[in-house]
Backbone as a printed PyTorch tensor [residue, N CA C, xyz], in Angstrom:
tensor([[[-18.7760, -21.5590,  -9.3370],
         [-17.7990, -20.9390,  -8.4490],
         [-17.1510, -19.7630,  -9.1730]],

        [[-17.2020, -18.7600,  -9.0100],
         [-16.3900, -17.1860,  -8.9140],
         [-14.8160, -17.4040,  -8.8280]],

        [[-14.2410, -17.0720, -10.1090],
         [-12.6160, -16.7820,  -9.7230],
         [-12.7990, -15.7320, -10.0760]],

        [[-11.8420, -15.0790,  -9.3380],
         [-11.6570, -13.9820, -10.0640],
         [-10.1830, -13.4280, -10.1070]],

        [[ -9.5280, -12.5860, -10.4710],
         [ -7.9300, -12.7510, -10.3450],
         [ -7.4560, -10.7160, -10.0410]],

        [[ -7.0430, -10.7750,  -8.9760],
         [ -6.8160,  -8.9400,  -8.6390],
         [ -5.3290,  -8.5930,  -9.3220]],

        [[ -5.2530,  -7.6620, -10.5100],
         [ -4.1800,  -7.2060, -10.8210],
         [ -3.3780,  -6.5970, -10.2990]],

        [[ -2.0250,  -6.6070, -10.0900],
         [ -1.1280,  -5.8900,  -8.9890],
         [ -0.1790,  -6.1870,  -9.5740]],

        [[  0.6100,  -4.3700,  -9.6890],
         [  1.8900,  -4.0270, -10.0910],
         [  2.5110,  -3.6370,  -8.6920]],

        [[  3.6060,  -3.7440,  -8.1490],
         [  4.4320,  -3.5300,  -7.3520],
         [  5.9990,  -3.0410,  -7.7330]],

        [[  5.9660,  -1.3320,  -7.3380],
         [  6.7170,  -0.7540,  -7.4480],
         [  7.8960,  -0.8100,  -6.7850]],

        [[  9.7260,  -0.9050,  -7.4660],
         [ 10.7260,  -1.0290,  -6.3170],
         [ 10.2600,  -0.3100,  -4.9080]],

        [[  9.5990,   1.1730,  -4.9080],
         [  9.3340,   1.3410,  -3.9770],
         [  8.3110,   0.9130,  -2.8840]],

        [[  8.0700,  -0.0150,  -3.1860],
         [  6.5700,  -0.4320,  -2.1480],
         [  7.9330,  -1.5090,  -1.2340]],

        [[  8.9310,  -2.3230,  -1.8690],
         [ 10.0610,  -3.2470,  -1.1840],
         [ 10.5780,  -2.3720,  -0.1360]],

        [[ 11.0640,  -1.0160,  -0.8530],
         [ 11.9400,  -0.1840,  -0.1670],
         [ 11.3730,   0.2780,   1.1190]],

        [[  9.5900,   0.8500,   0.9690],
         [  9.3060,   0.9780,   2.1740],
         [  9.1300,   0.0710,   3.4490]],

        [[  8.9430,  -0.9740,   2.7830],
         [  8.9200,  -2.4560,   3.6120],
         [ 10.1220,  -1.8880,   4.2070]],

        [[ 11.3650,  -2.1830,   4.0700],
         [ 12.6520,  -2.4730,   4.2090],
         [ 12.8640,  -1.3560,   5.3090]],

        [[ 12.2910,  -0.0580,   5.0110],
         [ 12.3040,   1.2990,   5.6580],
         [ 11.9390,   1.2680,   7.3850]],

        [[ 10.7750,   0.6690,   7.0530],
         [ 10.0670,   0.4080,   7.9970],
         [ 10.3470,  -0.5390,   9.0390]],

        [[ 10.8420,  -1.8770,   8.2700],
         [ 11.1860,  -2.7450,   9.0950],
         [ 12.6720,  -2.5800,   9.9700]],

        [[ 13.2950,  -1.6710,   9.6690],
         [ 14.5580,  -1.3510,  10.0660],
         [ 14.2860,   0.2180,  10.6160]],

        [[ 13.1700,   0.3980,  10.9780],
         [ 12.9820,   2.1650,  11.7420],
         [ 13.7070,   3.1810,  10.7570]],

        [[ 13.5700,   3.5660,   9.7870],
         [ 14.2860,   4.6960,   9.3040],
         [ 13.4930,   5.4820,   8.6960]],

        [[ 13.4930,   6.4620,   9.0500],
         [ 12.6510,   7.4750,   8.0730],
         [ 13.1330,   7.8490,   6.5720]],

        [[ 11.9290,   8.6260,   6.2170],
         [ 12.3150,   9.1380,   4.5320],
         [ 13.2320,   9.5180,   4.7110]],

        [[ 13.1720,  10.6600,   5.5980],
         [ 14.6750,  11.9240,   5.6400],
         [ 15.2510,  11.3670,   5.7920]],

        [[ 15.8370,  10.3690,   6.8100],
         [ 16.8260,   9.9750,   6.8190],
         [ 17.6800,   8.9630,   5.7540]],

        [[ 16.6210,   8.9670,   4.8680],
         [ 17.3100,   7.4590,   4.0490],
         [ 17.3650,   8.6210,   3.0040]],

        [[ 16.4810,   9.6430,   2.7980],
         [ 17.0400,  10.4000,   1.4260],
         [ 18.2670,  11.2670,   2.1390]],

        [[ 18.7510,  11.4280,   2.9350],
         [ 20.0040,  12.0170,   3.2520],
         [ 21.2680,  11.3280,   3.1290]],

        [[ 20.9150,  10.0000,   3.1130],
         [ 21.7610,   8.7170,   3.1410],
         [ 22.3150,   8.3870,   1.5790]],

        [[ 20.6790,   8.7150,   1.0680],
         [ 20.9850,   8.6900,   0.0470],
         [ 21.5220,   9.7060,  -1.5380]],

        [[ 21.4090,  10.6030,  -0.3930],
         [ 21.6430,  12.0200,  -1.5450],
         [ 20.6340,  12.3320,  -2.4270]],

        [[ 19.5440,  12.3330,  -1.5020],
         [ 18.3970,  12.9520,  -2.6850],
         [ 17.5580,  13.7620,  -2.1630]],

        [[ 16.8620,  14.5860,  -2.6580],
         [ 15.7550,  15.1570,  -1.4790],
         [ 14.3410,  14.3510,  -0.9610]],

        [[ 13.5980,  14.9190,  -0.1830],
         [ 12.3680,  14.2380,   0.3520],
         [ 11.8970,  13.4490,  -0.5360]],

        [[ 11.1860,  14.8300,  -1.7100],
         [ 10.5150,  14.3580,  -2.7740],
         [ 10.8340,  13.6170,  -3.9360]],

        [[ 12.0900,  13.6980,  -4.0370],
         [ 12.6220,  12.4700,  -5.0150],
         [ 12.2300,  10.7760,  -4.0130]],

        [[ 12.4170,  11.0350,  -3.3360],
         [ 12.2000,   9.3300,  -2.1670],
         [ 10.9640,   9.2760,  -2.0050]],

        [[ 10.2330,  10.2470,  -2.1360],
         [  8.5320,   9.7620,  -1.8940],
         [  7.9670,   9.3550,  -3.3970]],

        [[  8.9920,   9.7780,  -4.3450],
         [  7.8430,   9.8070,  -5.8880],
         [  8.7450,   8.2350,  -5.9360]],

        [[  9.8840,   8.3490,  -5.2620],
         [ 10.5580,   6.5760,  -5.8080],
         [  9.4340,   5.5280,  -5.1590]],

        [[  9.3870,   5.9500,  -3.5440],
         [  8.8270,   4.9030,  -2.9600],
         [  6.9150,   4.5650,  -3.4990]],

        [[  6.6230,   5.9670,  -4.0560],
         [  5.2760,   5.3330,  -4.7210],
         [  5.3170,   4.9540,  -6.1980]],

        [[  6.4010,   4.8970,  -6.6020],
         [  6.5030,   4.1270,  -8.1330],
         [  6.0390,   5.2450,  -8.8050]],

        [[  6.2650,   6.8700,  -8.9310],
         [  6.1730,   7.4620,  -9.5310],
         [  7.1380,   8.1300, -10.3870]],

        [[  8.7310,   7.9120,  -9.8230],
         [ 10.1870,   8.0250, -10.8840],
         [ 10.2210,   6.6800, -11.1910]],

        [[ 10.9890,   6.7370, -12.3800],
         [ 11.3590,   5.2490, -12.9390],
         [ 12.9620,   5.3800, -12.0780]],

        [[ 13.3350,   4.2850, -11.5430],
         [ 14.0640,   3.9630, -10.8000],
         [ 15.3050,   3.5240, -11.8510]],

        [[ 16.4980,   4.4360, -11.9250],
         [ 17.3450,   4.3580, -13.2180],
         [ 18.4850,   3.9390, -12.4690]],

        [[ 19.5960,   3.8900, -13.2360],
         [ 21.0550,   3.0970, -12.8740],
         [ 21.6820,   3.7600, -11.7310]],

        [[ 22.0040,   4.8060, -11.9610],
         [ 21.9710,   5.9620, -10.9090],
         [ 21.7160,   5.2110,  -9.2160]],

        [[ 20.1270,   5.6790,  -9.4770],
         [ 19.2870,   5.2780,  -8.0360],
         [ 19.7580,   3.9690,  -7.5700]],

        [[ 19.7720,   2.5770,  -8.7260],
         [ 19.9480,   1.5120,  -8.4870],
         [ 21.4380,   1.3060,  -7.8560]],

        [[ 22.0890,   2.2420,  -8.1070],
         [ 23.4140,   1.8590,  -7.6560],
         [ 23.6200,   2.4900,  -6.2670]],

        [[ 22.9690,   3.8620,  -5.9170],
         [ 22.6250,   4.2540,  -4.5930],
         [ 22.3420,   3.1570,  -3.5210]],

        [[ 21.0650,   2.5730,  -4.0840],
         [ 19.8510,   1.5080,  -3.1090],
         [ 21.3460,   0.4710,  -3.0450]],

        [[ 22.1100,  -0.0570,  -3.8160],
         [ 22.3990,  -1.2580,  -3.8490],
         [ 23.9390,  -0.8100,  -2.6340]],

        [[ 24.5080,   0.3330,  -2.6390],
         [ 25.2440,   0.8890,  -1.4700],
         [ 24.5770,   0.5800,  -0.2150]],

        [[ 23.4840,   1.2630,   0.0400],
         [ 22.6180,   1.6120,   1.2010],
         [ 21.7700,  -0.0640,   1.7690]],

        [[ 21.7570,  -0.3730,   0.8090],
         [ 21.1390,  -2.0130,   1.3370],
         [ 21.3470,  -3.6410,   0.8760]],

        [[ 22.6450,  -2.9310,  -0.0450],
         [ 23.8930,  -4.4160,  -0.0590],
         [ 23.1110,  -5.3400,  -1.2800]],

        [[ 22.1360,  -4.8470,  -1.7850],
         [ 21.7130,  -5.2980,  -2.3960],
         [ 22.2200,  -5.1090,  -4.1590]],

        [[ 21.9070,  -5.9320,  -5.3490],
         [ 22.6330,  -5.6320,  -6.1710],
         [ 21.9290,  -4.5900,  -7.9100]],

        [[ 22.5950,  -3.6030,  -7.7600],
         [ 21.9190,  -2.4030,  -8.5380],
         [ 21.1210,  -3.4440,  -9.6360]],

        [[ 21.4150,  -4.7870, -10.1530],
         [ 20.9350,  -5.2610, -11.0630],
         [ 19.4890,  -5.9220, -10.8050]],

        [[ 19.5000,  -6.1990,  -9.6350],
         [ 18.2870,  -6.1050,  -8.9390],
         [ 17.2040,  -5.4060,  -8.9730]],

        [[ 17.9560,  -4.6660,  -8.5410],
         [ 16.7170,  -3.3650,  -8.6740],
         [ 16.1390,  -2.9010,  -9.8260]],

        [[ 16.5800,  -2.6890, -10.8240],
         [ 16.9380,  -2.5780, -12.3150],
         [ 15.9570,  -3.3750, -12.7090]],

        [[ 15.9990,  -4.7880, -11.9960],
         [ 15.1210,  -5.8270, -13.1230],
         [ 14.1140,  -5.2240, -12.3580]],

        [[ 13.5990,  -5.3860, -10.7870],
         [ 12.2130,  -4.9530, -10.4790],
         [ 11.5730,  -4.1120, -10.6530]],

        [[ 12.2590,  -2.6250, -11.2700],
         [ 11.9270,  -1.9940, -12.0890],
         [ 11.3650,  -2.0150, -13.5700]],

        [[ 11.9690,  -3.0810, -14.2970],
         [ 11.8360,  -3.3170, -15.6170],
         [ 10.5080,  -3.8820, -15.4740]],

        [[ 10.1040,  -5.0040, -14.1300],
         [  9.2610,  -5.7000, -14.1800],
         [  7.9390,  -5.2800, -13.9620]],

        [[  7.8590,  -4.1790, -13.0650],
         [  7.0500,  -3.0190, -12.3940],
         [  6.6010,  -2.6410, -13.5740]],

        [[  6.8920,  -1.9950, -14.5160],
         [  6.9480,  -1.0930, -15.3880],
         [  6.0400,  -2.3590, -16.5370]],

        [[  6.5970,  -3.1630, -16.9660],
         [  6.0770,  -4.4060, -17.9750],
         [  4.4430,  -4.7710, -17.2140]],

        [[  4.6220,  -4.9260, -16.0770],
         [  3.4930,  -5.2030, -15.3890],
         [  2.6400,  -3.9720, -15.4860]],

        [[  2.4620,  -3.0510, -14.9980],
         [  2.0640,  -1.9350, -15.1820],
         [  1.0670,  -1.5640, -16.5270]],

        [[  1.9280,  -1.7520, -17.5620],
         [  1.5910,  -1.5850, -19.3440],
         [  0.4730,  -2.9810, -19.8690]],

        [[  0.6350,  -3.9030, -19.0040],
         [  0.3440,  -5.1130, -19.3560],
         [ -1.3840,  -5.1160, -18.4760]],

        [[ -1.1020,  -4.5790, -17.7050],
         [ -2.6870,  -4.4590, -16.6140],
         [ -3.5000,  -3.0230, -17.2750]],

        [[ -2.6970,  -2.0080, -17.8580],
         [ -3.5540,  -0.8460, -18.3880],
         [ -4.3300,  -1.7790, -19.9510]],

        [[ -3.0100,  -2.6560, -20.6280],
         [ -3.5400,  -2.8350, -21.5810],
         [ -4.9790,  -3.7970, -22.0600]],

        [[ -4.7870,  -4.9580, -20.6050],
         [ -5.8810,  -6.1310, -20.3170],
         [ -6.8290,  -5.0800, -20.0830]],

        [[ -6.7830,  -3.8250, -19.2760],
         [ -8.1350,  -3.3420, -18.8730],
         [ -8.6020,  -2.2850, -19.5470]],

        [[ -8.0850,  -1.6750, -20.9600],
         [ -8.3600,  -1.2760, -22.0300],
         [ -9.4590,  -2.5820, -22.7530]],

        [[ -8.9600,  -3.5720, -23.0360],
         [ -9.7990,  -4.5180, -23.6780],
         [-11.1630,  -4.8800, -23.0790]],

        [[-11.0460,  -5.0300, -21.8270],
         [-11.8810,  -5.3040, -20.9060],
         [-13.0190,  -4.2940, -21.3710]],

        [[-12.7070,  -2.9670, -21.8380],
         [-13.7320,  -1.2270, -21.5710],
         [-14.3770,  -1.8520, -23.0820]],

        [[-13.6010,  -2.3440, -24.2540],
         [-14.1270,  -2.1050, -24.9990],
         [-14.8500,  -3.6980, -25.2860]],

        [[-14.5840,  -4.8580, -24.4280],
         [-15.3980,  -5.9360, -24.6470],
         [-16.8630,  -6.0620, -23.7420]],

        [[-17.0260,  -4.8370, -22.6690],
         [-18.1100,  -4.8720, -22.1910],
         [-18.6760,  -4.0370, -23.1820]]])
C-alpha cells in the first residue's frame, strides 16, 4: 500500500481570504479598511509579506481577532515553509 504525505504551508493570508470571501468583501475594500494599498493585501493574502506586528494589530481591529494570533500563524507559516524547502533539499540529493 502507497502512503504518501502532501506538504502544505498555509499562509495568514490563505485564512484571511477565506474570511474575505465568506463575508463578501473585496481586496479594496478591506485594504481601505485597512490602510494599505491593493498590493500590499494581495502580497499579504498570498504569503508573500511577512505579516509583522503592525499588520497583526490592523487584522486583529478589523476581525476581533487577537494580533497574537496572527503573529503565531505567521511564525508557523514561515517554520513550515523552511522545514518543507529543507525535507525537499534532502530528498534532491538522496535520489
Amino acid at each position: 500500500m502507497d502512503k504518501s504525505t502532501n506538504a502544505v504551508a498555509y499562509a495568514p493570508g490563505y485564512y484571511i481570504r477565506d474570511i474575505l470571501t465568506t463575508l463578501n468583501i473585496s481586496y479594496n475594500d478591506f485594504a481601505q479598511k485597512m490602510d494599505m494599498n491593493l498590493d500590499e493585501v494581495t502580497q499579504l493574502i498570498l504569503g508573500e509579506c511577512e505579516l509583522n506586528e503592525e499588520i497583526a494589530k490592523k487584522l486583529e481591529a478589523f476581525f476581533h481577532v487577537e494580533a497574537s494570533r496572527w503573529l503565531t500563524l505567521e511564525k508557523q507559516y514561515r517554520m513550515t515553509k523552511e522545514m518543507i524547502s529543507f525535507l525537499f533539499s534532502l530528498l534532491k540529493y538522496a535520489l
